[in-house]
Coordinates of C-alpha atoms in Angstrom, one line a residue:
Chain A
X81 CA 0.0 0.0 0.0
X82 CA 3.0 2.4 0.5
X83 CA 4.6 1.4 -2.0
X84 CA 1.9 2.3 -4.5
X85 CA 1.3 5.6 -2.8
X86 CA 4.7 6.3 -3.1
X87 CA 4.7 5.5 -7.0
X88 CA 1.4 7.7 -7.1
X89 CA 3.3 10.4 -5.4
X90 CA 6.7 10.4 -7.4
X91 CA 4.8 10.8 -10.3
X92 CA 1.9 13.0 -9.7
X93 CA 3.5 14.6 -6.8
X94 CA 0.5 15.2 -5.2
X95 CA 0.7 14.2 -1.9
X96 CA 2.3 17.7 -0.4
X97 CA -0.7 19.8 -2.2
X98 CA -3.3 17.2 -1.0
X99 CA -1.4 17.2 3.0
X100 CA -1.2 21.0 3.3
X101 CA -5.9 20.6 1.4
X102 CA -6.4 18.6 4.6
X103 CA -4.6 20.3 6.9
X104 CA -5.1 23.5 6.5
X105 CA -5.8 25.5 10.1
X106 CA -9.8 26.5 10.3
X107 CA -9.9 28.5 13.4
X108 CA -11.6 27.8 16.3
X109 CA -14.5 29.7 16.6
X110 CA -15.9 28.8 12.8
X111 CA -15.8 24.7 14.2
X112 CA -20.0 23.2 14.1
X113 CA -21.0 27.0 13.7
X114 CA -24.0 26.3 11.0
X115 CA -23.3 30.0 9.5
X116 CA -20.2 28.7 8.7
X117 CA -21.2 25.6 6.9
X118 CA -23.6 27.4 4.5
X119 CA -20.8 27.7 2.1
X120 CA -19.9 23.9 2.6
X121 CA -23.7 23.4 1.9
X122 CA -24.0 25.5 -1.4
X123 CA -20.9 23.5 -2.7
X124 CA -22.7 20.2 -1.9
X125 CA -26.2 21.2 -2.9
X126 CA -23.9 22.1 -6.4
X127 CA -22.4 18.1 -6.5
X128 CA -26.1 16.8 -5.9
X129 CA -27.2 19.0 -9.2
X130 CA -24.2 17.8 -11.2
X131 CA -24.7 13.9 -10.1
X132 CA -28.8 13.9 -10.6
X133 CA -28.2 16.0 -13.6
X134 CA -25.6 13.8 -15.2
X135 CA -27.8 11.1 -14.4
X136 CA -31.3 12.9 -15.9
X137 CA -29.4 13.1 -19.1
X138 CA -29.5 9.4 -20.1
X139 CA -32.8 9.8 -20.4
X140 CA -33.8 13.3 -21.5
X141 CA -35.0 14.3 -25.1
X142 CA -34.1 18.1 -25.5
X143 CA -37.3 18.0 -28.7
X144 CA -40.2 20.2 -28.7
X145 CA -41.8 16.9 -29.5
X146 CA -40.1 14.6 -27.2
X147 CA -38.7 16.5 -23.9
X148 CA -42.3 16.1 -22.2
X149 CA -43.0 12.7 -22.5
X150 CA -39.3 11.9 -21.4
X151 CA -39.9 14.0 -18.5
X152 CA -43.3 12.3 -17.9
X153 CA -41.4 8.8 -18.5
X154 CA -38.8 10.2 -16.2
X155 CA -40.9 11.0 -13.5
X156 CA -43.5 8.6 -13.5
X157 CA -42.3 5.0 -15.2
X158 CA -38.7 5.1 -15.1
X159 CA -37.2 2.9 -11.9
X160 CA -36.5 5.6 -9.5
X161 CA -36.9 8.4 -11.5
X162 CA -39.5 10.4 -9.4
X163 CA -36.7 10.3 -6.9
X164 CA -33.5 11.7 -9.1
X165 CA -35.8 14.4 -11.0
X166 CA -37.1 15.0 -7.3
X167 CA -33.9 16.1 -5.8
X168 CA -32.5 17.9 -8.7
X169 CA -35.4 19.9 -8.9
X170 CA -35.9 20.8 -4.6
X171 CA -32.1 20.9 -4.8
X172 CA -32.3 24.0 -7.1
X173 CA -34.5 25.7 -4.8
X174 CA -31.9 24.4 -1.8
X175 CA -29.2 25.5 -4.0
X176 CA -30.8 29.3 -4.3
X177 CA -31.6 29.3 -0.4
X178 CA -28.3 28.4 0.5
X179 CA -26.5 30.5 -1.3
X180 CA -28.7 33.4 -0.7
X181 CA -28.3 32.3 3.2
X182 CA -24.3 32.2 2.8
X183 CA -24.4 35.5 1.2
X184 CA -26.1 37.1 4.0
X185 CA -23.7 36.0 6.4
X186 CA -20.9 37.1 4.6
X187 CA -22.5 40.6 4.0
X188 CA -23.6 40.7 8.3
X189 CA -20.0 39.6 9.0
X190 CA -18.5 42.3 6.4
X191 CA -16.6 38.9 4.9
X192 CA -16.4 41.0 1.6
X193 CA -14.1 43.8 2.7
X194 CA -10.7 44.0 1.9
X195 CA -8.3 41.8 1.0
X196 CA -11.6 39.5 0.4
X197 CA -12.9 41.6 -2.6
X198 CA -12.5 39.3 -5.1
X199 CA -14.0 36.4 -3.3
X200 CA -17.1 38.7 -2.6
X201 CA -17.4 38.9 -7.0
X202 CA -17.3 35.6 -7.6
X203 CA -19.9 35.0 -5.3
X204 CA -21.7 37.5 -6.8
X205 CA -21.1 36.0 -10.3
X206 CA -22.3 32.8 -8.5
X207 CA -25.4 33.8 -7.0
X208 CA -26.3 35.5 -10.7
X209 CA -25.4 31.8 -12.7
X210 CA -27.4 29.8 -10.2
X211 CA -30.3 32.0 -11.1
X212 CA -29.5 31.6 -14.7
X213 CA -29.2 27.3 -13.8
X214 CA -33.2 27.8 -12.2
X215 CA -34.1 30.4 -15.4
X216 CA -32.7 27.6 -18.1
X217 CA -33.8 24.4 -16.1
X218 CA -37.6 25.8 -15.9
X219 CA -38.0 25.7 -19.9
X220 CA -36.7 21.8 -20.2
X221 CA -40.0 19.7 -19.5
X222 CA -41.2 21.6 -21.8
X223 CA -44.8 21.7 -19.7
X224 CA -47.4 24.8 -19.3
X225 CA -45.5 26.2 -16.7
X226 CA -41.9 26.7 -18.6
X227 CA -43.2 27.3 -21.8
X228 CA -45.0 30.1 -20.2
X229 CA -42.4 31.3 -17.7
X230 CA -39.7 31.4 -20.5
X231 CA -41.9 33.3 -23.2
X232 CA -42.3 35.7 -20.5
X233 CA -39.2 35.9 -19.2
X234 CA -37.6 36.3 -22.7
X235 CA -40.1 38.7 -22.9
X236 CA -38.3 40.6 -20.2
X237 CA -35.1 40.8 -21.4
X238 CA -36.7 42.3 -24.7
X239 CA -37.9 45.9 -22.4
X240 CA -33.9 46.6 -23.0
X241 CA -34.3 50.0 -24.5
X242 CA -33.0 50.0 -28.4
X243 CA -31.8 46.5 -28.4
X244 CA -34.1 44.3 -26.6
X245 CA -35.9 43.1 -29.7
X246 CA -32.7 41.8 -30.4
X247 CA -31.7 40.1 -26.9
X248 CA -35.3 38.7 -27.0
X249 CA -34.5 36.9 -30.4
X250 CA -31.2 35.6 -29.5
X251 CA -32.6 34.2 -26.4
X252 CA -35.0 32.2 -28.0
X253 CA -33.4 31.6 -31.3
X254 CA -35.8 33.3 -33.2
X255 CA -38.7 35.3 -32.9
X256 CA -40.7 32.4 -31.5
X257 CA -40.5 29.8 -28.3
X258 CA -39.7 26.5 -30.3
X259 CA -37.1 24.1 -30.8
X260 CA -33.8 26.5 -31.1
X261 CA -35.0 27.9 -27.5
X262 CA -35.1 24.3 -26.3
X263 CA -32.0 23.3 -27.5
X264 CA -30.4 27.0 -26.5
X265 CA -31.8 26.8 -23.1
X266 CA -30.5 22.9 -22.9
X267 CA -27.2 23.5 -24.1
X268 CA -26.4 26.7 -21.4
X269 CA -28.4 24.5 -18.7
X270 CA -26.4 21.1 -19.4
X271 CA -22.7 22.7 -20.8
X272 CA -22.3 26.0 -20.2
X273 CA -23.4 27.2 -16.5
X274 CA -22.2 24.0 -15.0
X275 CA -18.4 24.7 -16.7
X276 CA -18.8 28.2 -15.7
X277 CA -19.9 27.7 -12.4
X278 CA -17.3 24.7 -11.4
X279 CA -14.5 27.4 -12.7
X280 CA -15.6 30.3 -10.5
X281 CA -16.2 27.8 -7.5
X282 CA -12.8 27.2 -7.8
X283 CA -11.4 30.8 -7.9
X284 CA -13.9 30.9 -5.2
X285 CA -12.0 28.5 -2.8
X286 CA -8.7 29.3 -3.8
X287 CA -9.2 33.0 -2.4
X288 CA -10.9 31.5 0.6
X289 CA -8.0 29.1 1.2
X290 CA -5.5 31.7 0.7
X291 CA -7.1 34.5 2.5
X292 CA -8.5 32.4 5.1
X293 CA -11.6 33.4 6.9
X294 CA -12.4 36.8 7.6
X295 CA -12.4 38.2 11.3
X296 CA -14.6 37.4 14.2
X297 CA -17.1 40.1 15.1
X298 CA -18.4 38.8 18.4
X299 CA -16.0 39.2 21.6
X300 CA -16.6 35.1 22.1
X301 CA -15.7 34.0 18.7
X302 CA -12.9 36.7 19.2
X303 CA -11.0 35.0 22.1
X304 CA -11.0 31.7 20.2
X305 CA -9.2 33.2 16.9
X306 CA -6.0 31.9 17.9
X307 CA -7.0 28.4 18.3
X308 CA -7.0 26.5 15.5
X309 CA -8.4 22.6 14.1
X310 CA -7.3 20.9 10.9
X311 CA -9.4 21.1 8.0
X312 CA -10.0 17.0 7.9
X313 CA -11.6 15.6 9.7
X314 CA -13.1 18.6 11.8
X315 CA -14.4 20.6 9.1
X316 CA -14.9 18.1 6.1
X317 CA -17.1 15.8 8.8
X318 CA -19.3 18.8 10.0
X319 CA -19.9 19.8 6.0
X320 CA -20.7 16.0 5.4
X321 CA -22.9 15.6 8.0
X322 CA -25.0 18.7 7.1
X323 CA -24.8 17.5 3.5
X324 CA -26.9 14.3 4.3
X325 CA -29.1 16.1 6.2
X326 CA -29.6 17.9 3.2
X327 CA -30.0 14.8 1.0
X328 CA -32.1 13.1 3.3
X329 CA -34.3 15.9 3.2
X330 CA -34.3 16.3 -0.3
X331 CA -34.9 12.6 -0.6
X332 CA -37.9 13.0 1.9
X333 CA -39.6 16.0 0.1
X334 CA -39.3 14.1 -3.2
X335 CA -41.0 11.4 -1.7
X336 CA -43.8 12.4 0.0
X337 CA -44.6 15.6 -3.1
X338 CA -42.9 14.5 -6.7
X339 CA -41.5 16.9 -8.8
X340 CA -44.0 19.0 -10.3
X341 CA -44.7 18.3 -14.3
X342 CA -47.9 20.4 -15.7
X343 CA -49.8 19.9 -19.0
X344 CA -47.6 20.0 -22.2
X345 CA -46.8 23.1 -23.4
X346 CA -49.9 24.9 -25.4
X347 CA -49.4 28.3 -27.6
X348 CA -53.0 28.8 -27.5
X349 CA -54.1 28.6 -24.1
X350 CA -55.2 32.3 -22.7
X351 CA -56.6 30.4 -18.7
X352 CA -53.0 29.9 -18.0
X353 CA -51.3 32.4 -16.0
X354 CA -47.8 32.2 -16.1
X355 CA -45.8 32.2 -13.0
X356 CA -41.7 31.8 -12.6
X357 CA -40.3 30.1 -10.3
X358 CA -40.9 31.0 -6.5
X359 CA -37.5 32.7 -6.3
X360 CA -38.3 34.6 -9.0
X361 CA -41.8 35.3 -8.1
X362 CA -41.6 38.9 -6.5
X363 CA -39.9 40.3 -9.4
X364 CA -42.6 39.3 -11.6
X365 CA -45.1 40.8 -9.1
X366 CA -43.2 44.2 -9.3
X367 CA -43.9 43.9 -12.8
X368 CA -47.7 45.1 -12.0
X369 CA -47.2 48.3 -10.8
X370 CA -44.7 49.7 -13.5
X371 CA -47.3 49.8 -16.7
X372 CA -46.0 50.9 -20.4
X373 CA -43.0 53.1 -20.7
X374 CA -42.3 53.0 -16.9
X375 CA -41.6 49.1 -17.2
X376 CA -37.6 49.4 -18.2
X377 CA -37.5 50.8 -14.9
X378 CA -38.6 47.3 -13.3
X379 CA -37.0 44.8 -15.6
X380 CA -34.1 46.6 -16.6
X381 CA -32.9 49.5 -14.3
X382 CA -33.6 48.1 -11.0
X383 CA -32.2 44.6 -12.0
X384 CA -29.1 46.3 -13.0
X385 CA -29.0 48.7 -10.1
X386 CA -29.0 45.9 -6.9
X387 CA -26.7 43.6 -9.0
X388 CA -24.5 47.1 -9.3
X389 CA -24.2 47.7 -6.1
X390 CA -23.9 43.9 -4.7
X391 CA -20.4 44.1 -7.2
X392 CA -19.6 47.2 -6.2
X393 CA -19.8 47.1 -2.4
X394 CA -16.7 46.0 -1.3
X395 CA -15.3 49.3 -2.7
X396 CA -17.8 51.4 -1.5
X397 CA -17.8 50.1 2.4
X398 CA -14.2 50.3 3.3
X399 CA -14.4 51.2 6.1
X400 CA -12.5 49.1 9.6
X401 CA -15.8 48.3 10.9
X402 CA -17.3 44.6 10.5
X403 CA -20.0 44.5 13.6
X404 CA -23.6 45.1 11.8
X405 CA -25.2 46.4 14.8
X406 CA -22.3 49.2 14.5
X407 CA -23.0 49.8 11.0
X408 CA -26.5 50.7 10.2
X409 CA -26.4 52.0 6.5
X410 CA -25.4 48.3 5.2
X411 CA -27.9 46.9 8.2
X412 CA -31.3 49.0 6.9
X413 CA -30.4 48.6 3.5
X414 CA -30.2 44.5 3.6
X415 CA -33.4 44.7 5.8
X416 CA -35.1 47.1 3.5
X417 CA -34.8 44.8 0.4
X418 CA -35.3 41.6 2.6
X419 CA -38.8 43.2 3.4
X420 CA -39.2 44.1 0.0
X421 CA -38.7 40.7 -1.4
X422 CA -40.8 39.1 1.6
X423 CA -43.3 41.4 0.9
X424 CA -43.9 41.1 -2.8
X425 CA -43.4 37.3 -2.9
X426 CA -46.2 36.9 -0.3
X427 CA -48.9 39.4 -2.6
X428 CA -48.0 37.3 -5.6
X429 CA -48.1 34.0 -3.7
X430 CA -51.9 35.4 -2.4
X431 CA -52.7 36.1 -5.9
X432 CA -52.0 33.0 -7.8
X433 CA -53.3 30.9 -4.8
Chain B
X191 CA 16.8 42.8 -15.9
X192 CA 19.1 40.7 -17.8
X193 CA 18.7 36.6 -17.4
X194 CA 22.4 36.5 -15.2
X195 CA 21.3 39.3 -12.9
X196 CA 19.0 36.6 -11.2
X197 CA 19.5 34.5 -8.1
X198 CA 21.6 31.4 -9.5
X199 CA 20.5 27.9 -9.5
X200 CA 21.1 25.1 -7.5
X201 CA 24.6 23.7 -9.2
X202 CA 22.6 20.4 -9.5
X203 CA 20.3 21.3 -11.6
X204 CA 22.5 23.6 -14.3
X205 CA 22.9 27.3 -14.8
X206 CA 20.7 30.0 -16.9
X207 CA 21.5 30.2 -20.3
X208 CA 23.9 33.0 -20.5
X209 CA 23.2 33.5 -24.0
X210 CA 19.5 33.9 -24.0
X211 CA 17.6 37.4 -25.0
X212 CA 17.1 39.9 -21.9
X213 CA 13.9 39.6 -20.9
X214 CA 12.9 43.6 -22.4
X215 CA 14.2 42.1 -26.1
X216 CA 12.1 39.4 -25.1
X217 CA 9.1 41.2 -24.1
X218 CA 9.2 43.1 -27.1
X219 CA 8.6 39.6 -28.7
X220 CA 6.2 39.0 -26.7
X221 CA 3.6 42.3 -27.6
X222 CA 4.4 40.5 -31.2
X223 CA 2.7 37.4 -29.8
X224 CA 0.2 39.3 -27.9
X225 CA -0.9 41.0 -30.9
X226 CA -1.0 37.6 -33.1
X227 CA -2.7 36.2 -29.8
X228 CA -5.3 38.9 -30.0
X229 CA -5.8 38.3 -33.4
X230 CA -6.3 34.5 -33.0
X231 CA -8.6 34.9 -30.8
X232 CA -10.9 37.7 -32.8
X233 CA -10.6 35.0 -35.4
X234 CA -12.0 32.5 -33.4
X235 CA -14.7 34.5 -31.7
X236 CA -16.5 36.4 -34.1
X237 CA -17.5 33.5 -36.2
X238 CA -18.4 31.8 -32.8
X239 CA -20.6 34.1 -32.4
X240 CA -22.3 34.7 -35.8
X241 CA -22.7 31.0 -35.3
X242 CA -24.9 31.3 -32.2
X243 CA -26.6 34.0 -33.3
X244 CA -27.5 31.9 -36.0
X245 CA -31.0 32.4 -37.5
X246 CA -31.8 34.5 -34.6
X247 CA -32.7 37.4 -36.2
X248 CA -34.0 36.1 -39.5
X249 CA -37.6 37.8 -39.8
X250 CA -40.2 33.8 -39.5
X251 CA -41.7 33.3 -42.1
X252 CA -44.9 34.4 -43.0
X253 CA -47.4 32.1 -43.5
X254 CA -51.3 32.2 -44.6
X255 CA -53.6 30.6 -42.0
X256 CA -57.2 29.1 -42.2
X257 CA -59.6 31.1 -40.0
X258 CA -62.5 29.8 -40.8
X259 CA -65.6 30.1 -44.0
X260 CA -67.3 33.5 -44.0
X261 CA -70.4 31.7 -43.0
X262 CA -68.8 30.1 -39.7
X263 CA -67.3 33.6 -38.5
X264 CA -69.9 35.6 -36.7
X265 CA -70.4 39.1 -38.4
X266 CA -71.2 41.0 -35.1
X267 CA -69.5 39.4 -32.8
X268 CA -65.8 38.5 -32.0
X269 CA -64.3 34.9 -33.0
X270 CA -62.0 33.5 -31.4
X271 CA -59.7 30.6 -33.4
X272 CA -56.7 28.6 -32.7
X273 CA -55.3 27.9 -35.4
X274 CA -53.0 25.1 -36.4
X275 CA -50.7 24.9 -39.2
X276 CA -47.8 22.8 -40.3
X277 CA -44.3 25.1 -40.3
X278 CA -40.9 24.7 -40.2
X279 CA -39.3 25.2 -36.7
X280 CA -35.7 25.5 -37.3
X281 CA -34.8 22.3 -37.9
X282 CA -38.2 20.6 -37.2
X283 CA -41.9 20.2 -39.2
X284 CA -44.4 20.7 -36.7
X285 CA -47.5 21.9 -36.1
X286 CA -47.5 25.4 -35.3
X287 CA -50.3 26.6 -32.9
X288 CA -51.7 30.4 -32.2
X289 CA -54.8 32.3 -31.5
X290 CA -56.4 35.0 -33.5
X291 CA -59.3 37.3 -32.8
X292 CA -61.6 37.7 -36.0
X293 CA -64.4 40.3 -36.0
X294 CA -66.1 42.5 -39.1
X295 CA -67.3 46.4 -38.7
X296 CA -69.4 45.9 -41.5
X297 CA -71.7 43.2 -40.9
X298 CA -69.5 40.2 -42.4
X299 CA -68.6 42.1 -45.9
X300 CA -64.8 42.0 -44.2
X301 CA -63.0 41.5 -41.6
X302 CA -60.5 42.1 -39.1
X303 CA -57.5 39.8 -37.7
X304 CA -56.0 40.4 -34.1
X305 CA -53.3 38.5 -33.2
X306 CA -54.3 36.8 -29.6
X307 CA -50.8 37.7 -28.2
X308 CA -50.7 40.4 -25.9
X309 CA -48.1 43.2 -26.3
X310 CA -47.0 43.6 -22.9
X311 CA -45.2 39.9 -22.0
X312 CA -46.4 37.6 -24.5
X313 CA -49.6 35.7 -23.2
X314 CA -52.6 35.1 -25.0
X315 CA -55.3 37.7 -24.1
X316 CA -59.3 36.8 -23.4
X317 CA -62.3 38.1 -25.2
X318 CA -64.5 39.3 -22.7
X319 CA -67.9 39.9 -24.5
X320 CA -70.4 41.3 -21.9
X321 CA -67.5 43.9 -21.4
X322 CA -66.7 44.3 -24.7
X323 CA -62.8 43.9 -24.2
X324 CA -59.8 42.1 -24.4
X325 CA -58.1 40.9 -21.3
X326 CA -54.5 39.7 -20.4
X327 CA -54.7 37.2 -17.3
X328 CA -51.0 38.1 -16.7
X329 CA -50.8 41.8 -15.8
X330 CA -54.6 43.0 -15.8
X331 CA -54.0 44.5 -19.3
X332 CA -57.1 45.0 -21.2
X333 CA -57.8 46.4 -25.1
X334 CA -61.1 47.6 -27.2
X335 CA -62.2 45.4 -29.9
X336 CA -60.3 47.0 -32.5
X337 CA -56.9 45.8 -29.9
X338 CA -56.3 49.5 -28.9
X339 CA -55.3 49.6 -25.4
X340 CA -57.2 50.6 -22.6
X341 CA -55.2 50.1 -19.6
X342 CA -52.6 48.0 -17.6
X343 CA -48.6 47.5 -18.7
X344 CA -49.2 46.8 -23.0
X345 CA -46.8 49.6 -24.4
X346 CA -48.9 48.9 -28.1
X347 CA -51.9 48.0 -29.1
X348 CA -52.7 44.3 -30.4
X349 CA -51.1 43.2 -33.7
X350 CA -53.1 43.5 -36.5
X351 CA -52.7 40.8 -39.2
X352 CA -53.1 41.2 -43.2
X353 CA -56.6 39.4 -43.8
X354 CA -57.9 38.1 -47.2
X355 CA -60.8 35.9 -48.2
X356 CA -60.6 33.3 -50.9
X357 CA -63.5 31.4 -52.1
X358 CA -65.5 32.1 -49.2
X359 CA -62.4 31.2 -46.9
X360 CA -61.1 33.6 -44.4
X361 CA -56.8 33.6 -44.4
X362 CA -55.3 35.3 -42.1
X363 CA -50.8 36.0 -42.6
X364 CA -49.1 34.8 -39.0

């Protein structure tokens, strides 16, 4: 057994990069703190979507003519199917609340501020390519509810003053939902997000790893700063054990409610009312109040002015401070849009019943 | 900084070459390669992306649609029909689906085609005929008869579509 390690090693010369992985010091006070395994939790939430996604593949049809019966077939006939389909789609919505959760926690603990910039914009870029993953991935089973969500939602991206007729077109692959959207939507979904995503996880990790983690803010987790645990076992058993809590529940919501598959897409049905996505939801109902001319403002200012400022805030906070209850400008502000979000998700959830 | 002003290596493993360009010739070289890099990738990336663009932004095809006889459309009232017709999608024949509103102003001599998608978002509005209007169930947008709009989100009234009759058959171009 040594001896093959050791011609592993000589060759691949692995073993030092692999020692210093596992050893690395995590300090004391981030040990079974559940804020601190968020992170841990997005990243395995992200390995459950690539394995059940892999797997969905075998048996997917990206046609207009075929993707809903396979999804049906998926779902209902084949041997286990309700349960892959299941997790993968409750694990994007686990995937968007954990990393929305991780987020806040690096924003209330001022994680983002200098030297941890760059760690901040990748998990900014992240945050934006999951939502592109649940956008693409809604389209797929080609059923009521993504044809409708995506025509739409395309339809959104066309309110881009001067070129949105093009942006809308390019989207879909020409001026109509049909097979090029399908196959656009299924290529991004299934190639290019999951690429993209493993690449900036990685930048991701590397700044974490060589930053390490940002300073305590409470006096308790303070005094334990200098005290420090390897990264295996401590950390990688707390993330694991969190991560089948996380499966298990996955498993158990898939069970006892199976992934949702609605009538096949129809062009001609007026009853329908569209609706996105829950996460998405209180955008759309924002969408109501902002008639004609006004509605750039809604799909395209404000869109562009909250991702603005999420990249830009590490440069605009710089200051020394990280406790929240010290900083109230960052504190209202998170709160405010919190409540905002809160607020209009409920009034469309009332609406559609 | 030339190449034997830096620290020396370990005997063991050899010596920089004395001889090689300093690293400013070098460099020099290397905006060269930079530029021919640049250009490589231009090369490759424009036609990448004329080839996802694609057919994009080809105008579809227009195509004349079935709405019904003149006798089977109501001359005072609005009709609604779904029509179906077999199309080319991309790379597919199918059957392309729609809905279009049909409704004369002067007593079924002629008449008028609305196209059933609304202008704001894309769904497919409802005839409401004890209020006389069109209505979006998306965003509460609602529309006259003739597709003007009366209130809610549409920025332009419904789309109109070039109607002709031919042998007692009303065509409609989608």
């Amino acid at each position: 057994m040594n001896r093959t390690f050791q011609w592993i090693d000589e060759r691949t010369g692995l073993s030092g990069p692999i020692r210093a992985f596992f050893n690395y010091p995590v300090p004391k006070y981030v040990h079974r703190n559940f804020l601190y395994t968020l992170g841990g939790l997005t990243l395995i939430s992200f390995s459950l979507q690539v394995i059940t996604g892999i797997l969905l593949v075998f048996y997917y049809d990206p046609s207009t003519e075929g993707a809903y019966n396979s999804v049906d077939y998926i779902t209902y006939i084949l041997p286990l199917g309700w349960l892959v389909r299941g997790i993968h789609h409750y694990g994007a919505s686990a995937m968007v609340i954990l990393i929305s959760l991780h987020m806040l926690r690096t924003y209330y603990y001022s994680a983002y501020k200098k030297p941890r910039e760059i760690n901040w914009l990748t998990g900014v870029l992240l945050l934006f390519l999951v939502l592109a993953f649940g956008f693409t991935g809604y389209l797929l089973p080609w059923d009521q509810k993504g044809y409708w969500a995506t025509k739409v939602g395309t339809e959104i991206a066309g309110s881009v003053p001067m070129m949105g007729a093009y942006i809308t077109k390019i989207m879909r692959g020409g001026a109509d939902l049909g097979q090029a959207t399908l196959t656009r939507f299924y290529a991004t979904h299934v190639m290019l997000l999951p690429t993209a995503v493993a690449l900036l996880i990685a930048v991701h990790i590397f700044q974490l790893r060589f930053h390490g983690m940002a300073p305590p803010i409470t006096e308790r987790a303070k005094a334990q700063s200098k005290k420090f645990l390897p990264f295996f076992p401590y950390w990688v058993v707390t993330d694991l054990i969190a991560g089948l809590g996380l499966l298990a529940l996955l498993v158990y919501i898939s069970y006892i409610n199976r992934a949702p598959l609605e009538f096949p897409a129809d062009p001609t049905s007026s009853n329908y009312l569209p609706r996105p996505e829950w996460y998405f939801l209180f955008f759309f109902q924002l969408l109501k109040y902002f008639p004609g001319k006004l509605e750039p403002v809604i799909t395209i200012a404000i869109p562009l002015f909250i991702f603005g400022s999420m990249l830009l805030l590490p440069f605009i906070d710089t200051s020394e401070e990280r406790r929240p209850w010290h900083k109230p400008v960052t504190t209202l502000v998170s709160i405010f849009y919190i409540v905002v979000i809160l607020v209009f998700t409920y009034l469309a959830m009332a609406e559609f019943g | 900084m030339a190449i034997s002003d830096l620290p020396p290596l370990d005997p063991e493993k050899g010596e920089w070459d004395e001889k090689a360009l300093s690293r400013r010739d070098f460099l020099e070289a290397a905006v060269v390669f930079g530029t021919l890099a640049g250009a490589g990738a231009v090369a490759v990336s424009v036609p990448s992306m004329r080839f996802l663009v694609g057919k994009s932004l080809e105008p579809p095809v227009a195509q004349w649609v079935e709405l019904g006889k003149v006798s089977d459309l109501s001359a005072n009232d609005v009709t609604r029909v779904n029509y179906s017709v077999r199309g080319t999608d991309a790379w597919r024949e199918v059957t392309k689906r729609g809905t279009v509103y049909v409704y004369s102003d002067d007593g079924g001599e002629s008449f008028v085609a609305l196209d059933g998608t609304c202008t704001h978002l894309g769904c497919i509005v409802q005839w409401h005929d004890d209020e006389q209007k069109y209505k979006c169930p998306c965003h509460a947008g609602f529309f006259t008869r003739e597709g003007e709009v009366i209130s809610g989100p549409p920025p332009r009234p419904l789309r109109e579509l070039p109607v002709k009759t031919e042998n007692g058959v009303v065509f409609a171009e989608i």
